Amino acid sequence: MTQITSPHNHKLKEIRKLRMRRRARERAGRFVAEGEDLLAAADAAGWQPLERFCVEGSGLAGLEVDAKLLASASGLGSGTRTLAVYEERWAERAAGPLCVYLHGVHDPGNVGAVMRAAAAFGASSVALGPASADPFSPKAVRASMGAVFSVPVVREGDLRALPGTKIALTTVATAPLAGLWRFTKEADHPPVTLVVGSEREGLPREVVDRADGAVRIPIQTDSLNAAMAATIALYEVTRMAPAR
Amino acid sequence: MTQITSPHNHKLKEIRKLRMRRRARERAGRFVAEGEDLLAAADAAGWQPLERFCVEGSGLAGLEVDAKLLASASGLGSGTRTLAVYEERWAERAAGPLCVYLHGVHDPGNVGAVMRAAAAFGASSVALGPASADPFSPKAVRASMGAVFSVPVVREGDLRALPGTKIALTTVATAPLAGLWRFTKEADHPPVTLVVGSEREGLPREVVDRADGAVRIPIQTDSLNAAMAATIALYEVTRMAPAR
């Protein structure tokens, strides 16, 4: 039985707001995930949705919604079969032994991709510094491929509060310089925090200065994006210690 | 002086077609790049546009177009300042010593990101096998960050035609198994082709079988995307030979 048929339904309105506006998410402390894969990832990680919706006649779990209405509330449009609202979870502090800290990474797709890489390589947490995108935005949640439900995220403005040795990755490489050797040596002594800046601006001077070390990924072009840089660094530190 | 003011202008119509339809690009052998950064990358790589357009009054090079019309022809919408049409360039064969071969990578954003990583790590070519996305599609061109103008691309259905030792990367890792050690040893003897499949399906059995070796990237989740897998592999093979 279709349970939601009105475009003015307040639950659908809330979904639209949570999807579109960071402030609405922050105020409510809630976010939306869409699609069967993401909802399955949430289930697998033990997250209970506050409310779950599905398209009429799909046989999926949740409140049945008229297909057009569900599509209009969704960021994916027609073809949306299910979505759910969750409570945001922010960790109290950035956990070690392996943390990724993002400074000024504005692009939510990049933040999501970093979370995905963090999950893939078994990082303990992702810390979000000033001017970083919201990890609970729809684009970040989608790009995370469900990692938002498994990797603890924390807001942290203070580099000193992050675990262990802080290693700044400069994504803008001016020369193909293999500084990663030193880096892996330091990373042999966890905890380690990988400090990653945005693609355009890189890390501000003062952040690099406050880190314990800085390395360049040896590339021949101007830059990698934050997610690629983080992926390589996560690979490099875990490569040496696969059992971490 | 604004030189294009009609929405029916045939040049703008061609741009729209080239942007939206793969078949139109293939028939014309042309594609569109948008934005000052991409056009600068093309200039730097010595690519002459067939035609260049800019928004009226911008002082940029090219035919001046009414702002709304340029926005309507563009995939970026309002704010578009410049775009240009180029002739596609397909290499005759996949060059070594370091080639990346994509098999069934449908997503143009992923194909573009692989090209970007290939440029960053100095790969010689990117080969596109069956069912791979068009590297000249707008999404791929944008994700390549200009690498489409510097890395030779080739269509290649036959694994045997690719250079050197073929190493299949399985992006779907069932266990955190560090097969990359053997891989780097093999990669010490270029030429090498890195064989990458799609995120969902991975590489078909017969492609893995026809490769000279197969490795798993040691991850703890189900999968990485093709671009991340290729980035790690490119980093791993060039790490050992930074002067390649």
mmCIF file of C-alpha atoms in Angstrom, chain A residues 1 8 16 21 33 35 46 48 134 152 161 165 182 238:
data_model
loop_
_atom_site.group_PDB
_atom_site.id
_atom_site.type_symbol
_atom_site.label_atom_id
_atom_site.label_comp_id
_atom_site.label_asym_id
_atom_site.label_seq_id
_atom_site.Cartn_x
_atom_site.Cartn_y
_atom_site.Cartn_z
ATOM 1 C CA MET A 1 0.000 0.000 0.000
ATOM 2 C CA HIS A 8 3.605 18.289 0.513
ATOM 3 C CA ARG A 16 14.961 17.447 0.203
ATOM 4 C CA ARG A 21 21.497 22.158 2.500
ATOM 5 C CA ALA A 33 21.708 7.992 1.933
ATOM 6 C CA GLY A 35 20.238 3.449 -3.144
ATOM 7 C CA GLY A 46 24.901 -1.740 12.161
ATOM 8 C CA GLN A 48 19.698 1.946 12.149
ATOM 9 C CA ASP A 134 30.668 17.880 4.701
ATOM 10 C CA PRO A 152 34.912 7.265 12.131
ATOM 11 C CA ALA A 161 45.083 16.939 18.661
ATOM 12 C CA THR A 165 53.534 11.633 13.818
ATOM 13 C CA ARG A 182 61.735 8.802 4.574
ATOM 14 C CA THR A 238 50.050 -0.135 4.950
#
